[in-house]
Amino acid sequence: MRAVQLMEQGRSVEEITDILGVSRSSVFDWQRKYRVGGLAALSTKFASGRPTTLSEEQMTQLCSLLVGKDPRRYGLGFALWTRKLVGELIHQRFGHRLSPMTVGRILRKLGMSPQRPVYRATQADPEKVRAWTEVTYPTLRARATEAGASIFFADEAGVRTDHHAGATWAPVGRTPVVSATGDRQSVNMVSAVSPRGALHFQLVEGSMTAEVFTQYLTALLHDIPGIIFLVVDGSSAHTAKKTKDFVAATGGRLGLYFLPP
């Protein structure tokens, strides 16, 4: 069961509620039952199969409305998508008023469920990962508090664009896939996730480059006031000269902090 896997990975209650789209009380209840009676005590199904209130056709239309589109195009005022803005777009186009939790389930069904990159570092040096989580990150968090900065974790992942009746999207790295129209394309979800699960994302076509990444950073700075500490991995888009020059030009508003190699 997914919730149990997340618990055993050490995920916080906030992270589990964000990933599964359920309430805090549900997670606490599952934790209690699991600790007392193990998997056998979890006799009810989790929320993954709950209806999204959007038809398959509307899900496909929503994809088209999000991929490569700026929310400002729809009069929504921000440069990056959030669950709230996607909910406003759904109401605008389909007439449904959905909670952020339900919107989160829809995005997960479409494969748009980023995670903190530190959880991807399973092949990294265990000692370096431990040092980062136990020493480096707490120090960064203290610095952010002192500076009044917001911490975000950058995440980039490919999503499938072949959503149609009977099928759902799923993360597929950055491999080109067949879209609903039969065209092959690569779509990447570039996102920033806060420690409490706040999500700001953009869907872009093509490969992840320094140009694409700096465009995303421009949008992030537009939407998030104040200083931003962004945790990233060592991919070429993050270490490129263009990216370094961009960060330097922000005059301290943006800082990149790297995960262990």
PDB file of C-alpha atoms in Angstrom:
ATOM      1  CA  MET A   1       0.000   0.000   0.000  1.00  0.00           C
ATOM      2  CA  ARG A   2       1.332   3.380  -1.038  1.00  0.00           C
ATOM      3  CA  ALA A   3       0.695   5.100   2.295  1.00  0.00           C
ATOM      4  CA  VAL A   4       2.640   2.428   4.176  1.00  0.00           C
ATOM      5  CA  GLN A   5       5.541   2.725   1.721  1.00  0.00           C
ATOM      6  CA  LEU A   6       5.645   6.474   2.288  1.00  0.00           C
ATOM      7  CA  MET A   7       5.552   6.017   6.062  1.00  0.00           C
ATOM      8  CA  GLU A   8       8.447   3.576   5.909  1.00  0.00           C
ATOM      9  CA  GLN A   9      10.412   6.041   3.751  1.00  0.00           C
ATOM     10  CA  GLY A  10      10.157   8.519   6.606  1.00  0.00           C
ATOM     11  CA  ARG A  11       7.838  10.913   4.788  1.00  0.00           C
ATOM     12  CA  SER A  12       6.085  13.477   6.983  1.00  0.00           C
ATOM     13  CA  VAL A  13       2.317  13.612   7.423  1.00  0.00           C
ATOM     14  CA  GLU A  14       2.241  16.775   5.282  1.00  0.00           C
ATOM     15  CA  GLU A  15       4.094  15.034   2.456  1.00  0.00           C
ATOM     16  CA  ILE A  16       1.817  11.981   2.561  1.00  0.00           C
ATOM     17  CA  THR A  17      -1.333  14.116   2.491  1.00  0.00           C
ATOM     18  CA  ASP A  18       0.052  16.016  -0.503  1.00  0.00           C
ATOM     19  CA  ILE A  19       1.121  12.914  -2.424  1.00  0.00           C
ATOM     20  CA  LEU A  20      -2.074  10.913  -1.814  1.00  0.00           C
ATOM     21  CA  GLY A  21      -4.532  13.804  -1.719  1.00  0.00           C
ATOM     22  CA  VAL A  22      -6.046  12.797   1.614  1.00  0.00           C
ATOM     23  CA  SER A  23      -6.655  14.535   4.935  1.00  0.00           C
ATOM     24  CA  ARG A  24      -4.229  14.654   7.859  1.00  0.00           C
ATOM     25  CA  SER A  25      -6.746  12.767   9.993  1.00  0.00           C
ATOM     26  CA  SER A  26      -6.750   9.897   7.479  1.00  0.00           C
ATOM     27  CA  VAL A  27      -2.964   9.640   7.589  1.00  0.00           C
ATOM     28  CA  PHE A  28      -2.924   9.708  11.399  1.00  0.00           C
ATOM     29  CA  ASP A  29      -5.604   7.001  11.436  1.00  0.00           C
ATOM     30  CA  TRP A  30      -3.592   4.812   9.030  1.00  0.00           C
ATOM     31  CA  GLN A  31      -0.449   5.301  11.113  1.00  0.00           C
ATOM     32  CA  ARG A  32      -2.274   4.255  14.269  1.00  0.00           C
ATOM     33  CA  LYS A  33      -3.820   1.162  12.660  1.00  0.00           C
ATOM     34  CA  TYR A  34      -0.547   0.146  11.018  1.00  0.00           C
ATOM     35  CA  ARG A  35       1.421   0.452  14.261  1.00  0.00           C
ATOM     36  CA  VAL A  36      -1.138  -1.608  16.156  1.00  0.00           C
ATOM     37  CA  GLY A  37      -2.107  -4.265  13.649  1.00  0.00           C
ATOM     38  CA  GLY A  38       0.209  -4.003  10.645  1.00  0.00           C
ATOM     39  CA  LEU A  39      -1.048  -4.262   7.076  1.00  0.00           C
ATOM     40  CA  ALA A  40      -3.905  -6.527   8.118  1.00  0.00           C
ATOM     41  CA  ALA A  41      -5.398  -3.643  10.088  1.00  0.00           C
ATOM     42  CA  LEU A  42      -5.617  -1.499   6.974  1.00  0.00           C
ATOM     43  CA  SER A  43      -8.653  -3.189   5.516  1.00  0.00           C
ATOM     44  CA  THR A  44     -10.043  -0.202   3.633  1.00  0.00           C
ATOM     45  CA  LYS A  45      -8.786   0.998   0.281  1.00  0.00           C
ATOM     46  CA  PHE A  46      -6.854   4.214  -0.062  1.00  0.00           C
ATOM     47  CA  ALA A  47      -8.080   7.221  -1.996  1.00  0.00           C
ATOM     48  CA  SER A  48      -6.327   6.533  -5.294  1.00  0.00           C
ATOM     49  CA  GLY A  49      -9.534   5.326  -6.922  1.00  0.00           C
ATOM     50  CA  ARG A  50     -11.748   8.217  -5.856  1.00  0.00           C
ATOM     51  CA  PRO A  51     -13.514  10.021  -8.713  1.00  0.00           C
ATOM     52  CA  THR A  52     -11.957  13.228  -9.980  1.00  0.00           C
ATOM     53  CA  THR A  53     -15.278  14.709 -11.230  1.00  0.00           C
ATOM     54  CA  LEU A  54     -13.711  15.333 -14.673  1.00  0.00           C
ATOM     55  CA  SER A  55     -14.527  13.161 -17.665  1.00  0.00           C
ATOM     56  CA  GLU A  56     -11.797  11.515 -19.725  1.00  0.00           C
ATOM     57  CA  GLU A  57     -12.383  14.092 -22.470  1.00  0.00           C
ATOM     58  CA  GLN A  58     -12.056  16.936 -19.978  1.00  0.00           C
ATOM     59  CA  MET A  59      -8.851  15.421 -18.586  1.00  0.00           C
ATOM     60  CA  THR A  60      -7.386  15.441 -22.087  1.00  0.00           C
ATOM     61  CA  GLN A  61      -8.554  19.027 -22.629  1.00  0.00           C
ATOM     62  CA  LEU A  62      -6.994  20.040 -19.315  1.00  0.00           C
ATOM     63  CA  CYS A  63      -3.677  18.650 -20.506  1.00  0.00           C
ATOM     64  CA  SER A  64      -3.833  20.821 -23.611  1.00  0.00           C
ATOM     65  CA  LEU A  65      -4.691  23.860 -21.504  1.00  0.00           C
ATOM     66  CA  LEU A  66      -1.672  23.347 -19.224  1.00  0.00           C
ATOM     67  CA  VAL A  67       1.179  22.161 -21.452  1.00  0.00           C
ATOM     68  CA  GLY A  68       3.303  25.091 -22.570  1.00  0.00           C
ATOM     69  CA  LYS A  69       0.745  27.613 -21.315  1.00  0.00           C
ATOM     70  CA  ASP A  70       1.246  30.544 -18.937  1.00  0.00           C
ATOM     71  CA  PRO A  71      -1.626  31.008 -16.424  1.00  0.00           C
ATOM     72  CA  ARG A  72      -1.654  34.706 -17.330  1.00  0.00           C
ATOM     73  CA  ARG A  73      -2.915  33.645 -20.747  1.00  0.00           C
ATOM     74  CA  TYR A  74      -6.198  32.773 -19.016  1.00  0.00           C
ATOM     75  CA  GLY A  75      -6.279  35.926 -16.904  1.00  0.00           C
ATOM     76  CA  LEU A  76      -5.132  34.138 -13.749  1.00  0.00           C
ATOM     77  CA  GLY A  77      -2.412  36.633 -12.809  1.00  0.00           C
ATOM     78  CA  PHE A  78       0.526  34.335 -12.058  1.00  0.00           C
ATOM     79  CA  ALA A  79       3.357  32.931 -14.175  1.00  0.00           C
ATOM     80  CA  LEU A  80       3.391  29.386 -12.754  1.00  0.00           C
ATOM     81  CA  TRP A  81       0.659  26.862 -12.107  1.00  0.00           C
ATOM     82  CA  THR A  82      -0.446  25.952  -8.590  1.00  0.00           C
ATOM     83  CA  ARG A  83      -3.216  23.614  -7.472  1.00  0.00           C
ATOM     84  CA  LYS A  84      -5.376  26.645  -6.731  1.00  0.00           C
ATOM     85  CA  LEU A  85      -4.854  28.113 -10.214  1.00  0.00           C
ATOM     86  CA  VAL A  86      -5.538  24.768 -11.895  1.00  0.00           C
ATOM     87  CA  GLY A  87      -8.757  24.641  -9.865  1.00  0.00           C
ATOM     88  CA  GLU A  88      -9.690  28.115 -11.096  1.00  0.00           C
ATOM     89  CA  LEU A  89      -8.981  27.054 -14.684  1.00  0.00           C
ATOM     90  CA  ILE A  90     -11.146  23.947 -14.248  1.00  0.00           C
ATOM     91  CA  HIS A  91     -13.989  26.115 -12.961  1.00  0.00           C
ATOM     92  CA  GLN A  92     -13.463  28.605 -15.777  1.00  0.00           C
ATOM     93  CA  ARG A  93     -13.531  25.982 -18.532  1.00  0.00           C
ATOM     94  CA  PHE A  94     -15.661  23.135 -17.148  1.00  0.00           C
ATOM     95  CA  GLY A  95     -17.816  24.738 -14.459  1.00  0.00           C
ATOM     96  CA  HIS A  96     -16.566  22.499 -11.632  1.00  0.00           C
ATOM     97  CA  ARG A  97     -15.529  23.984  -8.293  1.00  0.00           C
ATOM     98  CA  LEU A  98     -12.935  21.598  -6.867  1.00  0.00           C
ATOM     99  CA  SER A  99     -10.911  21.675  -3.668  1.00  0.00           C
ATOM    100  CA  PRO A 100      -7.094  21.848  -3.885  1.00  0.00           C
ATOM    101  CA  MET A 101      -7.064  18.255  -2.600  1.00  0.00           C
ATOM    102  CA  THR A 102      -9.225  17.084  -5.511  1.00  0.00           C
ATOM    103  CA  VAL A 103      -7.134  19.098  -7.971  1.00  0.00           C
ATOM    104  CA  GLY A 104      -4.072  17.366  -6.523  1.00  0.00           C
ATOM    105  CA  ARG A 105      -5.642  13.980  -7.260  1.00  0.00           C
ATOM    106  CA  ILE A 106      -6.322  15.067 -10.834  1.00  0.00           C
ATOM    107  CA  LEU A 107      -2.713  16.190 -11.301  1.00  0.00           C
ATOM    108  CA  ARG A 108      -1.448  12.905  -9.869  1.00  0.00           C
ATOM    109  CA  LYS A 109      -3.706  10.998 -12.246  1.00  0.00           C
ATOM    110  CA  LEU A 110      -2.047  12.966 -15.031  1.00  0.00           C
ATOM    111  CA  GLY A 111       1.394  12.010 -13.702  1.00  0.00           C
ATOM    112  CA  MET A 112       2.116  15.511 -12.394  1.00  0.00           C
ATOM    113  CA  SER A 113       3.288  14.604  -8.916  1.00  0.00           C
ATOM    114  CA  PRO A 114       6.766  15.958  -8.191  1.00  0.00           C
ATOM    115  CA  GLN A 115       8.862  14.992  -5.204  1.00  0.00           C
ATOM    116  CA  ARG A 116      11.773  16.534  -3.401  1.00  0.00           C
ATOM    117  CA  PRO A 117      14.896  15.533  -5.352  1.00  0.00           C
ATOM    118  CA  VAL A 118      16.596  14.376  -2.169  1.00  0.00           C
ATOM    119  CA  TYR A 119      14.368  11.317  -2.334  1.00  0.00           C
ATOM    120  CA  ARG A 120      15.692  10.553  -5.814  1.00  0.00           C
ATOM    121  CA  ALA A 121      19.273  10.341  -4.573  1.00  0.00           C
ATOM    122  CA  THR A 122      19.102   6.629  -3.789  1.00  0.00           C
ATOM    123  CA  GLN A 123      22.235   5.884  -5.807  1.00  0.00           C
ATOM    124  CA  ALA A 124      24.285   8.654  -4.237  1.00  0.00           C
ATOM    125  CA  ASP A 125      26.914   8.083  -1.566  1.00  0.00           C
ATOM    126  CA  PRO A 126      24.871   7.167   1.565  1.00  0.00           C
ATOM    127  CA  GLU A 127      27.245   9.079   3.833  1.00  0.00           C
ATOM    128  CA  LYS A 128      26.971  12.221   1.723  1.00  0.00           C
ATOM    129  CA  VAL A 129      23.184  11.940   1.689  1.00  0.00           C
ATOM    130  CA  ARG A 130      23.124  11.464   5.469  1.00  0.00           C
ATOM    131  CA  ALA A 131      25.420  14.461   5.978  1.00  0.00           C
ATOM    132  CA  TRP A 132      23.212  16.584   3.730  1.00  0.00           C
ATOM    133  CA  THR A 133      19.966  15.672   5.481  1.00  0.00           C
ATOM    134  CA  GLU A 134      21.366  15.835   9.028  1.00  0.00           C
ATOM    135  CA  VAL A 135      23.816  18.744   8.755  1.00  0.00           C
ATOM    136  CA  THR A 136      23.635  20.713   5.505  1.00  0.00           C
ATOM    137  CA  TYR A 137      19.863  21.025   5.242  1.00  0.00           C
ATOM    138  CA  PRO A 138      19.263  22.046   8.883  1.00  0.00           C
ATOM    139  CA  THR A 139      21.963  24.699   8.429  1.00  0.00           C
ATOM    140  CA  LEU A 140      20.288  25.904   5.230  1.00  0.00           C
ATOM    141  CA  ARG A 141      16.930  26.010   6.986  1.00  0.00           C
ATOM    142  CA  ALA A 142      18.407  28.124   9.792  1.00  0.00           C
ATOM    143  CA  ARG A 143      19.948  30.503   7.242  1.00  0.00           C
ATOM    144  CA  ALA A 144      16.606  30.793   5.472  1.00  0.00           C
ATOM    145  CA  THR A 145      14.860  31.661   8.725  1.00  0.00           C
ATOM    146  CA  GLU A 146      17.450  34.314   9.501  1.00  0.00           C
ATOM    147  CA  ALA A 147      17.211  35.817   6.004  1.00  0.00           C
ATOM    148  CA  GLY A 148      13.430  35.550   5.778  1.00  0.00           C
ATOM    149  CA  ALA A 149      13.848  33.308   2.724  1.00  0.00           C
ATOM    150  CA  SER A 150      11.532  30.639   1.343  1.00  0.00           C
ATOM    151  CA  ILE A 151      13.004  27.186   0.695  1.00  0.00           C
ATOM    152  CA  PHE A 152      11.892  25.204  -2.339  1.00  0.00           C
ATOM    153  CA  PHE A 153      13.058  21.934  -3.869  1.00  0.00           C
ATOM    154  CA  ALA A 154      13.366  21.956  -7.662  1.00  0.00           C
ATOM    155  CA  ASP A 155      12.065  18.901  -9.481  1.00  0.00           C
ATOM    156  CA  GLU A 156      12.027  18.029 -13.167  1.00  0.00           C
ATOM    157  CA  ALA A 157      10.321  14.959 -14.552  1.00  0.00           C
ATOM    158  CA  GLY A 158       8.820  13.843 -17.825  1.00  0.00           C
ATOM    159  CA  VAL A 159       5.100  13.175 -18.065  1.00  0.00           C
ATOM    160  CA  ARG A 160       3.195  11.169 -20.610  1.00  0.00           C
ATOM    161  CA  THR A 161       0.923  13.060 -22.949  1.00  0.00           C
ATOM    162  CA  ASP A 162      -1.178  10.138 -24.204  1.00  0.00           C
ATOM    163  CA  HIS A 163      -4.061  10.480 -21.744  1.00  0.00           C
ATOM    164  CA  HIS A 164      -7.215   8.972 -23.193  1.00  0.00           C
ATOM    165  CA  ALA A 165     -10.163   6.847 -22.115  1.00  0.00           C
ATOM    166  CA  GLY A 166      -9.001   3.890 -20.057  1.00  0.00           C
ATOM    167  CA  ALA A 167      -5.472   5.214 -19.555  1.00  0.00           C
ATOM    168  CA  THR A 168      -3.731   7.601 -17.208  1.00  0.00           C
ATOM    169  CA  TRP A 169      -0.497   9.504 -17.374  1.00  0.00           C
ATOM    170  CA  ALA A 170       2.597   8.386 -15.530  1.00  0.00           C
ATOM    171  CA  PRO A 171       6.145   9.680 -15.066  1.00  0.00           C
ATOM    172  CA  VAL A 172       8.406   8.367 -17.817  1.00  0.00           C
ATOM    173  CA  GLY A 173      11.653  10.267 -17.317  1.00  0.00           C
ATOM    174  CA  ARG A 174      12.379  12.353 -20.376  1.00  0.00           C
ATOM    175  CA  THR A 175      11.530   9.784 -23.024  1.00  0.00           C
ATOM    176  CA  PRO A 176       9.469  10.985 -26.008  1.00  0.00           C
ATOM    177  CA  VAL A 177       5.973   9.521 -25.873  1.00  0.00           C
ATOM    178  CA  VAL A 178       2.934   9.300 -28.123  1.00  0.00           C
ATOM    179  CA  SER A 179       0.370  12.030 -27.501  1.00  0.00           C
ATOM    180  CA  ALA A 180      -3.402  11.695 -27.768  1.00  0.00           C
ATOM    181  CA  THR A 181      -3.126  12.933 -31.361  1.00  0.00           C
ATOM    182  CA  GLY A 182      -0.496  10.336 -32.243  1.00  0.00           C
ATOM    183  CA  ASP A 183       2.357  12.856 -32.344  1.00  0.00           C
ATOM    184  CA  ARG A 184       5.551  12.024 -30.493  1.00  0.00           C
ATOM    185  CA  GLN A 185       6.589  14.710 -28.056  1.00  0.00           C
ATOM    186  CA  SER A 186       8.487  15.157 -24.824  1.00  0.00           C
ATOM    187  CA  VAL A 187       6.832  17.130 -22.051  1.00  0.00           C
ATOM    188  CA  ASN A 188       8.660  18.032 -18.856  1.00  0.00           C
ATOM    189  CA  MET A 189       7.137  19.209 -15.612  1.00  0.00           C
ATOM    190  CA  VAL A 190       9.433  21.769 -13.983  1.00  0.00           C
ATOM    191  CA  SER A 191       8.406  22.502 -10.430  1.00  0.00           C
ATOM    192  CA  ALA A 192       9.367  23.958  -7.086  1.00  0.00           C
ATOM    193  CA  VAL A 193       7.986  22.237  -4.000  1.00  0.00           C
ATOM    194  CA  SER A 194       8.089  23.785  -0.538  1.00  0.00           C
ATOM    195  CA  PRO A 195       8.814  21.668   2.564  1.00  0.00           C
ATOM    196  CA  ARG A 196       5.075  21.768   3.311  1.00  0.00           C
ATOM    197  CA  GLY A 197       4.090  20.694  -0.193  1.00  0.00           C
ATOM    198  CA  ALA A 198       3.194  24.005  -1.866  1.00  0.00           C
ATOM    199  CA  LEU A 199       3.670  23.471  -5.588  1.00  0.00           C
ATOM    200  CA  HIS A 200       4.542  25.924  -8.380  1.00  0.00           C
ATOM    201  CA  PHE A 201       4.962  24.252 -11.755  1.00  0.00           C
ATOM    202  CA  GLN A 202       5.268  24.689 -15.481  1.00  0.00           C
ATOM    203  CA  LEU A 203       4.819  22.179 -18.306  1.00  0.00           C
ATOM    204  CA  VAL A 204       7.259  22.621 -21.168  1.00  0.00           C
ATOM    205  CA  GLU A 205       7.756  20.762 -24.421  1.00  0.00           C
ATOM    206  CA  GLY A 206      11.204  19.542 -25.402  1.00  0.00           C
ATOM    207  CA  SER A 207      14.379  18.899 -23.455  1.00  0.00           C
ATOM    208  CA  MET A 208      15.364  20.515 -20.181  1.00  0.00           C
ATOM    209  CA  THR A 209      18.056  23.101 -20.926  1.00  0.00           C
ATOM    210  CA  ALA A 210      19.560  26.072 -19.107  1.00  0.00           C
ATOM    211  CA  GLU A 211      17.380  28.318 -21.277  1.00  0.00           C
ATOM    212  CA  VAL A 212      14.211  26.507 -20.188  1.00  0.00           C
ATOM    213  CA  PHE A 213      15.344  26.426 -16.558  1.00  0.00           C
ATOM    214  CA  THR A 214      16.139  30.147 -16.395  1.00  0.00           C
ATOM    215  CA  GLN A 215      12.772  30.939 -17.956  1.00  0.00           C
ATOM    216  CA  TYR A 216      11.195  28.907 -15.183  1.00  0.00           C
ATOM    217  CA  LEU A 217      13.260  30.754 -12.574  1.00  0.00           C
ATOM    218  CA  THR A 218      12.037  34.069 -13.993  1.00  0.00           C
ATOM    219  CA  ALA A 219       8.459  32.910 -13.493  1.00  0.00           C
ATOM    220  CA  LEU A 220       9.223  31.639  -9.980  1.00  0.00           C
ATOM    221  CA  LEU A 221      10.684  35.004  -8.979  1.00  0.00           C
ATOM    222  CA  HIS A 222       7.602  36.698 -10.419  1.00  0.00           C
ATOM    223  CA  ASP A 223       5.223  34.622  -8.301  1.00  0.00           C
ATOM    224  CA  ILE A 224       7.125  34.208  -5.011  1.00  0.00           C
ATOM    225  CA  PRO A 225       7.971  37.411  -3.123  1.00  0.00           C
ATOM    226  CA  GLY A 226      11.198  37.829  -1.218  1.00  0.00           C
ATOM    227  CA  ILE A 227      14.320  35.665  -1.144  1.00  0.00           C
ATOM    228  CA  ILE A 228      14.229  32.112  -2.496  1.00  0.00           C
ATOM    229  CA  PHE A 229      16.609  29.300  -1.549  1.00  0.00           C
ATOM    230  CA  LEU A 230      16.185  26.659  -4.261  1.00  0.00           C
ATOM    231  CA  VAL A 231      17.577  23.161  -3.692  1.00  0.00           C
ATOM    232  CA  VAL A 232      18.634  21.499  -6.956  1.00  0.00           C
ATOM    233  CA  ASP A 233      20.594  18.522  -8.204  1.00  0.00           C
ATOM    234  CA  GLY A 234      23.726  18.725 -10.308  1.00  0.00           C
ATOM    235  CA  SER A 235      22.143  18.430 -13.751  1.00  0.00           C
ATOM    236  CA  SER A 236      23.683  20.402 -16.600  1.00  0.00           C
ATOM    237  CA  ALA A 237      20.732  22.806 -16.725  1.00  0.00           C
ATOM    238  CA  HIS A 238      21.434  23.765 -13.108  1.00  0.00           C
ATOM    239  CA  THR A 239      25.211  24.106 -13.399  1.00  0.00           C
ATOM    240  CA  ALA A 240      25.412  25.831 -16.794  1.00  0.00           C
ATOM    241  CA  LYS A 241      27.083  29.239 -17.074  1.00  0.00           C
ATOM    242  CA  LYS A 242      23.795  30.730 -18.272  1.00  0.00           C
ATOM    243  CA  THR A 243      22.115  29.595 -15.061  1.00  0.00           C
ATOM    244  CA  LYS A 244      24.965  30.858 -12.864  1.00  0.00           C
ATOM    245  CA  ASP A 245      24.870  34.234 -14.602  1.00  0.00           C
ATOM    246  CA  PHE A 246      21.102  34.422 -14.164  1.00  0.00           C
ATOM    247  CA  VAL A 247      21.324  33.705 -10.428  1.00  0.00           C
ATOM    248  CA  ALA A 248      24.112  36.268  -9.989  1.00  0.00           C
ATOM    249  CA  ALA A 249      21.995  38.890 -11.745  1.00  0.00           C
ATOM    250  CA  THR A 250      19.165  38.504  -9.213  1.00  0.00           C
ATOM    251  CA  GLY A 251      21.224  40.390  -6.639  1.00  0.00           C
ATOM    252  CA  GLY A 252      20.704  37.835  -3.889  1.00  0.00           C
ATOM    253  CA  ARG A 253      16.991  37.222  -4.405  1.00  0.00           C
ATOM    254  CA  LEU A 254      17.710  33.686  -5.588  1.00  0.00           C
ATOM    255  CA  GLY A 255      20.242  31.169  -4.349  1.00  0.00           C
ATOM    256  CA  LEU A 256      20.836  27.649  -5.669  1.00  0.00           C
ATOM    257  CA  TYR A 257      21.880  24.975  -3.179  1.00  0.00           C
ATOM    258  CA  PHE A 258      23.050  21.620  -4.463  1.00  0.00           C
ATOM    259  CA  LEU A 259      22.264  18.120  -3.317  1.00  0.00           C
ATOM    260  CA  PRO A 260      25.175  15.692  -2.860  1.00  0.00           C
ATOM    261  CA  PRO A 261      26.439  14.224  -6.157  1.00  0.00           C
TER     262      PRO A 261
END
